[in-house]
XYZ file of N, CA and C in Angstrom:
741
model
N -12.242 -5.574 60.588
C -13.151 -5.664 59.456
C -14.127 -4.503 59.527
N -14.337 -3.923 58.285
C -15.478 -2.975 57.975
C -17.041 -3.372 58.671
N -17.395 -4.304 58.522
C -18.663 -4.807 59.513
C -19.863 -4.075 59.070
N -20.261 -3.779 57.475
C -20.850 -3.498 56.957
C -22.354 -3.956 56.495
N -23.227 -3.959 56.592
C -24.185 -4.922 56.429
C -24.567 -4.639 54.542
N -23.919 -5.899 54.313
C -23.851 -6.500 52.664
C -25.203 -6.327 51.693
N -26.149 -6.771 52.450
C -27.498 -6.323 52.112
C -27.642 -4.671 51.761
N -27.359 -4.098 52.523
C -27.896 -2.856 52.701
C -26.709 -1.289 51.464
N -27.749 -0.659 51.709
C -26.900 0.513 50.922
C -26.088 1.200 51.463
N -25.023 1.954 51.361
C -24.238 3.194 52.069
C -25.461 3.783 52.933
N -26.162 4.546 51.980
C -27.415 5.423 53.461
C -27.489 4.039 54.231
N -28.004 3.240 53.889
C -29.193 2.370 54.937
C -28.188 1.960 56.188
N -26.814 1.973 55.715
C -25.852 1.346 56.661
C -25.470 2.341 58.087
N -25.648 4.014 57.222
C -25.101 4.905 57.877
C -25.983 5.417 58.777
N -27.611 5.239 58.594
C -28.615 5.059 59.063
C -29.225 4.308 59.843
N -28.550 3.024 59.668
C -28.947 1.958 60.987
C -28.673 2.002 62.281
N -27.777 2.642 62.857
C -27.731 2.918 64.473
C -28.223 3.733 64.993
N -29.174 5.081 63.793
C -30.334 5.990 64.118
C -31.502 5.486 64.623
N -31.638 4.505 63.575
C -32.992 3.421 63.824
C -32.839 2.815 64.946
N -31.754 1.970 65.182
C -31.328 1.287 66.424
C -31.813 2.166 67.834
N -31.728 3.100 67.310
C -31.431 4.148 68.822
C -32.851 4.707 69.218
N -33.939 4.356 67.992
C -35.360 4.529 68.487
C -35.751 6.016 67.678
N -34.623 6.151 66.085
C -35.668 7.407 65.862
C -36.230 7.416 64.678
N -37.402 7.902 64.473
C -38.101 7.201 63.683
C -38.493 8.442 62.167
N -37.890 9.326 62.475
C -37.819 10.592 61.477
C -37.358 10.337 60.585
N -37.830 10.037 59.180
C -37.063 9.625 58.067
C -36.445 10.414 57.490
N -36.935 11.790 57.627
C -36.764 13.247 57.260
C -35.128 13.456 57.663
N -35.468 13.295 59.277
C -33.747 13.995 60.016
C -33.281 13.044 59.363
N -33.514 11.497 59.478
C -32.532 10.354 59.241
C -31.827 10.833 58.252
N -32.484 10.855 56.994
C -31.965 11.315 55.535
C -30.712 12.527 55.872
N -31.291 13.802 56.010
C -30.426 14.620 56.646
C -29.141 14.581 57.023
N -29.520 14.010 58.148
C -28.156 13.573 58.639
C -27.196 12.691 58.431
N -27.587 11.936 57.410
C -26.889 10.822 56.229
C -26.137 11.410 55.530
N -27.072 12.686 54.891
C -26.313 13.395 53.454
C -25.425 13.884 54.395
N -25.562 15.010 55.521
C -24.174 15.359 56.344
C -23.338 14.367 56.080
N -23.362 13.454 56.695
C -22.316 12.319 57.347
C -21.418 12.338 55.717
N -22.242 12.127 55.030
C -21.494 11.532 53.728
C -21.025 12.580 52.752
N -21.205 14.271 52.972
C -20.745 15.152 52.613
C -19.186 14.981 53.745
N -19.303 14.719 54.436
C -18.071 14.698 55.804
C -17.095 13.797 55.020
N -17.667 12.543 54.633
C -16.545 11.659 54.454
C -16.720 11.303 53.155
N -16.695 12.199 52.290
C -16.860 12.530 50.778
C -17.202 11.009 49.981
N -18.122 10.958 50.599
C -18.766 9.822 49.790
C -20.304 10.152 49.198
N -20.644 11.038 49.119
C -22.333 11.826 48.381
C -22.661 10.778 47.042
N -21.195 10.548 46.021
C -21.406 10.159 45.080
C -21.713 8.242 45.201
N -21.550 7.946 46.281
C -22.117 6.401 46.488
C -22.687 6.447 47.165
N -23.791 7.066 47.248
C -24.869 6.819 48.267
C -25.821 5.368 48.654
N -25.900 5.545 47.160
C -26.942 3.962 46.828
C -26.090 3.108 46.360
N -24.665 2.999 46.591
C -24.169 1.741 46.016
C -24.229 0.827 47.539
N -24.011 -0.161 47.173
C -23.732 -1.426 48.235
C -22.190 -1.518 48.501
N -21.684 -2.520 49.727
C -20.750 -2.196 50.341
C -19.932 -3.071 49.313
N -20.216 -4.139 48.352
C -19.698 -4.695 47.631
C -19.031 -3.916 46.460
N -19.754 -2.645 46.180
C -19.799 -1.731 45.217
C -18.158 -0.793 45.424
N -17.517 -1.459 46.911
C -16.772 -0.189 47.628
C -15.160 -0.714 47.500
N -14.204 0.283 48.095
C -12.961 -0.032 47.658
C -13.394 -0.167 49.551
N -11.884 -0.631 50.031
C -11.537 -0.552 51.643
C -11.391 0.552 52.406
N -11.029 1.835 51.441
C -11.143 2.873 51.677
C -12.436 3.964 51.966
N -12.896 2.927 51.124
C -14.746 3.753 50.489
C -15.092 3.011 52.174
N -15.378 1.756 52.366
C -16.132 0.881 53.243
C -15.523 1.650 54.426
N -14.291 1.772 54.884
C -13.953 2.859 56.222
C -15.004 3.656 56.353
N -14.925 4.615 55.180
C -15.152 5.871 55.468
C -16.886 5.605 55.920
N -17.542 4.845 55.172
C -18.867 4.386 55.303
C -18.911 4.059 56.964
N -17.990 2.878 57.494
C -18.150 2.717 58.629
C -17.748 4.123 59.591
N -17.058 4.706 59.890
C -16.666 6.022 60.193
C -17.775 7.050 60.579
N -18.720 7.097 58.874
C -20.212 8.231 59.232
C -20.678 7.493 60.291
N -20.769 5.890 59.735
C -22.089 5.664 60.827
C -21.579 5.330 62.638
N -20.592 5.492 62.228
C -19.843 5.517 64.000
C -20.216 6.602 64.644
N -20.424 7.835 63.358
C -20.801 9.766 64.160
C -21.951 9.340 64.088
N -23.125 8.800 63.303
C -24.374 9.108 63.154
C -25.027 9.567 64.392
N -24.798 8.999 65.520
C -25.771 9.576 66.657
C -24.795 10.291 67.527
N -23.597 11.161 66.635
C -23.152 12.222 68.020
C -22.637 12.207 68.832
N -21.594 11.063 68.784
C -21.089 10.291 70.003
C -19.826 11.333 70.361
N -19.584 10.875 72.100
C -18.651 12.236 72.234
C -17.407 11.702 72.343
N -16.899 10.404 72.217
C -15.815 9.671 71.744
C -15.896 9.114 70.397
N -15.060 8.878 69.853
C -15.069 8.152 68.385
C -13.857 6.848 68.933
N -14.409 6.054 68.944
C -13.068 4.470 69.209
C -13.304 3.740 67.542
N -11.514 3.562 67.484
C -10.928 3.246 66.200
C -10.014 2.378 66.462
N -10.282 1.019 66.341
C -10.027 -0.203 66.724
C -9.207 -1.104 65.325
N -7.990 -0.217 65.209
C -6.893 -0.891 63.960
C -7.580 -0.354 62.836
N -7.646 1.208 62.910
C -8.841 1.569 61.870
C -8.154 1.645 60.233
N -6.882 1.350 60.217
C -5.900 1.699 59.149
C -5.405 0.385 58.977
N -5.835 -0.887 59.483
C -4.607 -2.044 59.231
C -4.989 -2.602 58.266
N -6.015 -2.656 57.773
C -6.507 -3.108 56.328
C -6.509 -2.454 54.951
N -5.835 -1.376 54.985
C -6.013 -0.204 54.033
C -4.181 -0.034 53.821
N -4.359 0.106 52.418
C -2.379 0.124 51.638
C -2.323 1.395 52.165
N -0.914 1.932 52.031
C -0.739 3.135 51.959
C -1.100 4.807 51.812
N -1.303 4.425 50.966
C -2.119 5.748 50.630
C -3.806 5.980 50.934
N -3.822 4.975 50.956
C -5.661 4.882 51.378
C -5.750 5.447 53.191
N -4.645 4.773 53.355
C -4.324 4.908 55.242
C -4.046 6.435 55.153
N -3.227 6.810 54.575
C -3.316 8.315 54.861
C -4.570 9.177 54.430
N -5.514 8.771 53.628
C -6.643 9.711 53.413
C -7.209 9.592 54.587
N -7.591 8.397 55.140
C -8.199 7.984 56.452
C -7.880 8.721 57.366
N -6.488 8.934 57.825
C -5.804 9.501 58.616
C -6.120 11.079 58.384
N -6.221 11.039 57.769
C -5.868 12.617 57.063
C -7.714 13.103 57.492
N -8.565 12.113 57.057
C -10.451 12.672 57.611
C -10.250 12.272 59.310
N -9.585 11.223 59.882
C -9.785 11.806 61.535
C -9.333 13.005 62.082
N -7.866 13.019 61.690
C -7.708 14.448 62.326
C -8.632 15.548 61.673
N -9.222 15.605 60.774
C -10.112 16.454 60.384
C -11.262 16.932 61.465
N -12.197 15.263 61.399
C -12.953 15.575 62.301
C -12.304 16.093 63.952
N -11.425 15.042 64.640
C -11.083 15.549 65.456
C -10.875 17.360 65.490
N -10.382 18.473 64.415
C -9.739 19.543 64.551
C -11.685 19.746 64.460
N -12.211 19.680 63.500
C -13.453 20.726 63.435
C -14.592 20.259 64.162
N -14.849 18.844 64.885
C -16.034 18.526 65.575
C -15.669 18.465 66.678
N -14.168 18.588 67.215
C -13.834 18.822 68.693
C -14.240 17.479 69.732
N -14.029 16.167 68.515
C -14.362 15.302 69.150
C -13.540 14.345 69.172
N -12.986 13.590 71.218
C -11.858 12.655 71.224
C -11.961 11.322 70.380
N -10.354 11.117 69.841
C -10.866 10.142 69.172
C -9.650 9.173 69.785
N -10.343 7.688 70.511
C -9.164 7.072 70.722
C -9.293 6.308 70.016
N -7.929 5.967 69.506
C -6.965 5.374 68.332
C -6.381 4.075 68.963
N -6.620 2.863 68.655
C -6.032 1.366 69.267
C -5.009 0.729 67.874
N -4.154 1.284 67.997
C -2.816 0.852 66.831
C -1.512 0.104 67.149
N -0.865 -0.723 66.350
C 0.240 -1.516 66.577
C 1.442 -0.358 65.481
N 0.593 0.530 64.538
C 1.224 1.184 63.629
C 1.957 2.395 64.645
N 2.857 2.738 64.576
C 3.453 3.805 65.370
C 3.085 5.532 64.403
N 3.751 4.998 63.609
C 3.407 6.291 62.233
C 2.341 6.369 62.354
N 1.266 6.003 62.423
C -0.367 5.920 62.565
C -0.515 7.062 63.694
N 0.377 6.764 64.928
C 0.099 7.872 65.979
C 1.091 8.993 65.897
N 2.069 8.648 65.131
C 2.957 9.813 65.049
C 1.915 11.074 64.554
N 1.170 10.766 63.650
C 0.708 11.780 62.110
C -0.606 12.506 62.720
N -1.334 11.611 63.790
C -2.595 12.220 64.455
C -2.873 12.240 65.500
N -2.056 11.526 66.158
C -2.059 11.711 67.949
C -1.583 12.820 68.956
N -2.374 13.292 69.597
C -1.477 14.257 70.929
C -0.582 13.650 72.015
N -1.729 12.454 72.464
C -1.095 11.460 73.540
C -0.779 10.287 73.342
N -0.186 9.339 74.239
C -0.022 7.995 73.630
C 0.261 7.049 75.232
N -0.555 6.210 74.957
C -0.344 5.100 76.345
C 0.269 3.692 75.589
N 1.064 3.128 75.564
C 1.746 2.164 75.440
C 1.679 0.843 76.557
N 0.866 -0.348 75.761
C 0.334 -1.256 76.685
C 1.370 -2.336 76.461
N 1.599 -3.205 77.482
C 2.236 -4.791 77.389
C 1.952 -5.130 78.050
N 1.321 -6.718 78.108
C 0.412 -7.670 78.400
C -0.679 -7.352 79.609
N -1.413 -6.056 78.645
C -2.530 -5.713 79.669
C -2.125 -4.581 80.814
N -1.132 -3.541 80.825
C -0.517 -2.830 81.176
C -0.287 -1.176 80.827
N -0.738 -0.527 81.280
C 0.010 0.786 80.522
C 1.351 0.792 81.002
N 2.733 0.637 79.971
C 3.913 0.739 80.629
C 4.203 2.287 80.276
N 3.765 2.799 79.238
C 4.710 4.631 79.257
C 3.303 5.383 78.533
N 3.184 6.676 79.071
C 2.322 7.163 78.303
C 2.837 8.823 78.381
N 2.510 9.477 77.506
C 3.030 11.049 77.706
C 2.580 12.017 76.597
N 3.198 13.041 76.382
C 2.465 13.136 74.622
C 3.425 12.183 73.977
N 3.189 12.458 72.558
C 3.574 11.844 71.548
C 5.662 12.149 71.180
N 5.333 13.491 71.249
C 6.620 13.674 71.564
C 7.841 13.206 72.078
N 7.103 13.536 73.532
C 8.180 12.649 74.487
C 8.432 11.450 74.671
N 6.923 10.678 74.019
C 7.362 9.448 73.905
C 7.749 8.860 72.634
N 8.234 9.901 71.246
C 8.710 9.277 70.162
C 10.260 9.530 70.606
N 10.452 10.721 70.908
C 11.874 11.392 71.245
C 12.487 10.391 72.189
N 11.931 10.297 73.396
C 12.511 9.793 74.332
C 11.868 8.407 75.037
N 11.550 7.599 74.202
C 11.196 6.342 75.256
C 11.813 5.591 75.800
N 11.048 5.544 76.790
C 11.576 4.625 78.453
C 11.854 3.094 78.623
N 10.814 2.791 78.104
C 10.288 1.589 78.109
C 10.692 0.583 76.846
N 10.938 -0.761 77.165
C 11.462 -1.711 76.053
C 10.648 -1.928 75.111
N 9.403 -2.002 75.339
C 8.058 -1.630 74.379
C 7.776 -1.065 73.751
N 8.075 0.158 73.991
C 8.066 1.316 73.810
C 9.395 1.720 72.463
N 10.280 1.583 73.225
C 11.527 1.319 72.388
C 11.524 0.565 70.927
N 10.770 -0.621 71.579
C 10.544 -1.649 69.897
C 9.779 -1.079 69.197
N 8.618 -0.657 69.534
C 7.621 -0.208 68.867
C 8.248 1.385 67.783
N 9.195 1.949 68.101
C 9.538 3.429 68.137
C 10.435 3.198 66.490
N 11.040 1.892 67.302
C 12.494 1.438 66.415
C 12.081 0.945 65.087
N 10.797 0.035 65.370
C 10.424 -0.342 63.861
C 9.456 1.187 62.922
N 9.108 2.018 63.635
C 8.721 3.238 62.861
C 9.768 4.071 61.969
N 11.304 3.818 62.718
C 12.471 4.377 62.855
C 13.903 3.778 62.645
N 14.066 2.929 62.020
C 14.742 1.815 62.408
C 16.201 2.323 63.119
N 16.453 4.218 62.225
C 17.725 4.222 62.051
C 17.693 4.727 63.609
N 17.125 4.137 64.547
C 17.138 4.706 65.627
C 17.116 3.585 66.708
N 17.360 2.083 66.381
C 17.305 0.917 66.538
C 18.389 1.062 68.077
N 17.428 0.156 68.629
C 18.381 -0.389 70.001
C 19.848 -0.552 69.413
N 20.820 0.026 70.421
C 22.120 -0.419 69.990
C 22.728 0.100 68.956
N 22.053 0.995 68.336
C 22.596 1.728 67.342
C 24.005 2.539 67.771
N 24.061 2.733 69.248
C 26.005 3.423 69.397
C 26.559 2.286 69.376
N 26.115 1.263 69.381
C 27.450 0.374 69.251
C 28.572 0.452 67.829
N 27.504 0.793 67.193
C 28.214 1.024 65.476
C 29.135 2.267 65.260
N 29.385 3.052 66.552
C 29.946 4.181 66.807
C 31.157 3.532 67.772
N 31.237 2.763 68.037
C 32.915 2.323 69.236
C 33.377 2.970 69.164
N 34.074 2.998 68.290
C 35.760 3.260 67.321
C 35.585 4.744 66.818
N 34.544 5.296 67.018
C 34.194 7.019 66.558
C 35.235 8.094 67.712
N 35.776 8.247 67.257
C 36.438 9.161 68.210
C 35.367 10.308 68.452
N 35.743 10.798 69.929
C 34.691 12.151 70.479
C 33.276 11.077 71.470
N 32.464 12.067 71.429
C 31.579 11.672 72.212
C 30.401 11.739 71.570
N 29.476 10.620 71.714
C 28.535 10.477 71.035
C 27.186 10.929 71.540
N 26.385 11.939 71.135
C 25.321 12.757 71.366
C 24.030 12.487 70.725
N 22.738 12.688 71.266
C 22.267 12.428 70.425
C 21.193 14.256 70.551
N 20.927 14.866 69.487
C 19.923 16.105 69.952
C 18.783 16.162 69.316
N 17.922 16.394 69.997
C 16.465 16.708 70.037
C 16.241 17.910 69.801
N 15.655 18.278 68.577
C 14.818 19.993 68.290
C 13.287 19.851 68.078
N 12.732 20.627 68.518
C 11.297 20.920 68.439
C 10.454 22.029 67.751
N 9.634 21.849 67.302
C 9.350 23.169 66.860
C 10.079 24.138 66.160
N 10.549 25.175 66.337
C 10.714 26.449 65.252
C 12.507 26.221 65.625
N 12.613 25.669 66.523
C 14.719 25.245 66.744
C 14.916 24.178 65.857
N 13.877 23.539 65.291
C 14.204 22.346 64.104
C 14.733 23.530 63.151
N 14.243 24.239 62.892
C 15.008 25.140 61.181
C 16.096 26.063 62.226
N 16.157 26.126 63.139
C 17.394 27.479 63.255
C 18.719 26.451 63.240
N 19.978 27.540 62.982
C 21.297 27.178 62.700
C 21.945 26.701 63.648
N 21.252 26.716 65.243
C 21.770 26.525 66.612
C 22.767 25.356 66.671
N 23.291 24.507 65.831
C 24.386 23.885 65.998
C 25.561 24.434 65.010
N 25.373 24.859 64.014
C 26.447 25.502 63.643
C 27.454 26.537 64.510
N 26.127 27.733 65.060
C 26.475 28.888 66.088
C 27.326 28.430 67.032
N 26.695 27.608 68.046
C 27.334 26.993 68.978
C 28.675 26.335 68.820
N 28.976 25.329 67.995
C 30.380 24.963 67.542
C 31.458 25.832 67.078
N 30.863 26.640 66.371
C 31.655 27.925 66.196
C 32.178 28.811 67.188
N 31.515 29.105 67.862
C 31.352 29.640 69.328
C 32.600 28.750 70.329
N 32.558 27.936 70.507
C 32.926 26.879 71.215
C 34.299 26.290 70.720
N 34.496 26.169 69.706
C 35.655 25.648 68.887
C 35.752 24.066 68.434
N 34.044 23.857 69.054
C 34.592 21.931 68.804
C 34.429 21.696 67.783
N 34.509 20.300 67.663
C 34.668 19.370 65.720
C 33.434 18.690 66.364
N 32.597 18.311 64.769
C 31.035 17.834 65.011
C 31.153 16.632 63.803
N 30.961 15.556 63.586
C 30.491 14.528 62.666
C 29.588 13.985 63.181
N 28.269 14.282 61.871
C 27.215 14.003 61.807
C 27.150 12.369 61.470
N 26.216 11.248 62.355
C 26.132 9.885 61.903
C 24.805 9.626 61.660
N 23.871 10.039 62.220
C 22.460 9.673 61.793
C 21.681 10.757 61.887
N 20.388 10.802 61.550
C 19.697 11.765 61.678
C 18.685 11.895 60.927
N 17.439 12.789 61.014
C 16.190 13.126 60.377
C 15.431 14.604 61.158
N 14.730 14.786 59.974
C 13.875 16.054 59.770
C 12.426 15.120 59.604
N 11.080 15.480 60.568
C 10.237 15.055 60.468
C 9.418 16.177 61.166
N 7.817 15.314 60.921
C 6.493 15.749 61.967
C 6.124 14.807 62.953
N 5.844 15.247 64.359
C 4.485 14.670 64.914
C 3.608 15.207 65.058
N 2.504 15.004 63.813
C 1.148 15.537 64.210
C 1.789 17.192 62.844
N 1.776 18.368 63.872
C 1.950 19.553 63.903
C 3.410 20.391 63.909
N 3.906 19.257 64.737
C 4.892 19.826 65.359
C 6.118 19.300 64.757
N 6.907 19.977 64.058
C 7.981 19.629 63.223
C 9.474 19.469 64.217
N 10.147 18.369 63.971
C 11.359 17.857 65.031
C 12.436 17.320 64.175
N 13.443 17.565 65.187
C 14.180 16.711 64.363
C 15.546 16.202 65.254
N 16.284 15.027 65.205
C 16.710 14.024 65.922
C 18.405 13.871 65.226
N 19.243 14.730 65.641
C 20.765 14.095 65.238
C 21.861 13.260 66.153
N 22.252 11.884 65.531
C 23.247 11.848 66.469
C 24.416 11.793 65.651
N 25.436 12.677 66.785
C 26.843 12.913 65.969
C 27.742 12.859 67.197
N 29.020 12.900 66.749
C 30.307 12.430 67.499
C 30.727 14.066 67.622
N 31.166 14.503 68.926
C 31.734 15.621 69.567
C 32.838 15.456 69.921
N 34.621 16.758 69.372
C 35.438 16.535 69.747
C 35.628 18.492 69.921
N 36.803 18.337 71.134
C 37.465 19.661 71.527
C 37.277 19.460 73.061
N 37.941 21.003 72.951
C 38.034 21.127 74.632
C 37.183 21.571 75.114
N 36.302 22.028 74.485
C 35.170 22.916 75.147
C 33.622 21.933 74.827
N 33.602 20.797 74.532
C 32.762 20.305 74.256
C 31.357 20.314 75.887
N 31.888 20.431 76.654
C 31.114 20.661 77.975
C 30.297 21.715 77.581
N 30.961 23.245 77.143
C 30.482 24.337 77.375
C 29.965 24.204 76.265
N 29.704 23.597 74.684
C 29.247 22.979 73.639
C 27.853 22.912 74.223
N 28.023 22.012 74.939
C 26.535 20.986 75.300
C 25.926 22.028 76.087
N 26.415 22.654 76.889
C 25.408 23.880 77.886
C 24.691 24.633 77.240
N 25.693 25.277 76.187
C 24.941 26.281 75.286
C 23.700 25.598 74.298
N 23.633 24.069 73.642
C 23.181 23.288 73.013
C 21.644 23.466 73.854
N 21.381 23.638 75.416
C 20.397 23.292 76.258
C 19.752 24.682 76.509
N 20.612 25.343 76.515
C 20.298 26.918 77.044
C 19.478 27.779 75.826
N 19.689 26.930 74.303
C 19.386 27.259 73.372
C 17.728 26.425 73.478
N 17.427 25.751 74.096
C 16.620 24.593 74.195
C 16.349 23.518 73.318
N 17.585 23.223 73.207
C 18.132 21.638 72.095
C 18.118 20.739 73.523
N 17.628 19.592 73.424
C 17.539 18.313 74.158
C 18.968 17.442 73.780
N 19.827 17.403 74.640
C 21.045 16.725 74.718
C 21.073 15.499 75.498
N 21.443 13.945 74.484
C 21.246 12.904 75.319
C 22.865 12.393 75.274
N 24.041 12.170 75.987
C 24.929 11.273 75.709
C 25.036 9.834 75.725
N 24.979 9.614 74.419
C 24.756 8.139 74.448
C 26.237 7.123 74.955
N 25.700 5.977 75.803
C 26.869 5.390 76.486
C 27.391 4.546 74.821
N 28.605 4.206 74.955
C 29.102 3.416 74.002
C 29.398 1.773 74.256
């Protein structure tokens, strides 16, 4: 919940943990209000009440007054689970903001995976009071370890669901799955290589995405020929991430 005090105005709200904190400058207070609310483009509701607000508006309200005194963490406690779609991405879209221009950590407490895909560097993955996997974001969207981890990945992803080679048995060849990162997501490096090599490639699943910055992308396809060994070497040497999935 927004945790807004109903009584009070946007300033007075964004302003109350100034007061709280013992300062008594009405001058800075003000000040540093209009900042806050030039930040999280709310100037034009200053004096409305929190009743006055969409869920989106009331975030962003709670948000200033989380910076108001400068804090050198920002904690965001399901800061998107109340907000549709598109509202979640504006949200999303002003943390990493602040995070890129105030250089300030922000930990993120989410059940949403996409939530950390879009603004996270790192990621610790808890079960029942546990960190079971943590790494960047990457390695742990690409490659997770953990059954937790796994569920959590699968419902962001579905087409990437536990058990998904089973739907491959009967696929003749060998079933692969490859990982590109960065600037090898757009190069031709699987065409080259097969060509090179002489093997046969059918494509079964796959996607082109972001985490964060960093553009990736995830195919799994069925490998046939004789050279499919020397296939996969060159696939690594190119620095494509090669997983063979058991069937």
């Amino acid at each position: 919940h927004f945790n807004l005090l109903s009584s009070q105005t946007v300033v007075d709200n964004i302003a109350f943990p100034m007061r709280l904190a013992g300062n008594q400058d009405a001058k800075a207070i003000r000040t540093r209000v209009d900042e806050l609310l030039q930040r999280v483009g709310l100037t034009a509701h200053a004096n409305k009440y929190p009743s006055q607000l969409s869920g989106g508006q009331k975030q962003r309200v709670g948000i200033a007054r989380a910076l108001a005194n400068r804090p050198s963490i920002l904690l965001c406690d399901e800061a998107t689970s109340a907000l549709d779609p598109q509202t979640t991405a504006s949200v999303l879209d002003l943390l990493a903001e602040i995070n890129r221009e105030l250089k300030l950590t922000i930990v993120l407490i989410t059940h949403e995976m996409d939530v950390v895909r879009r603004v996270c560097d790192r990621v610790a993955v808890l079960d029942a009071g546990r960190i079971v996997e943590h790494g960047s974001v990457a390695d742990v969207f690409l490659h997770p370890q953990h059954a937790t981890t796994r569920r959590f990945v699968n419902e962001a992803l579905p087409e990437e669901a536990a058990g998904e080679h089973l739907r491959y048995e009967n696929v003749p060849g060998r079933i692969l799955r490859l990982s590109f990162r960065g600037e090898a997501t757009w190069s031709p490096t699987l065409g080259r290589v097969t060509r090179e090599t002489g093997v046969d490639f059918n494509i079964l699943a796959g996607r082109i995405d972001r985490i964060k910055d960093l553009p990736y992308g995830q195919l799994t396809l069925a490998m046939q020929g004789d050279n499919v060994d020397a296939a996969l070497h060159a696939l690594r040497d190119a620095g494509i991430e090669v997983e063979e999935l058991a069937r």
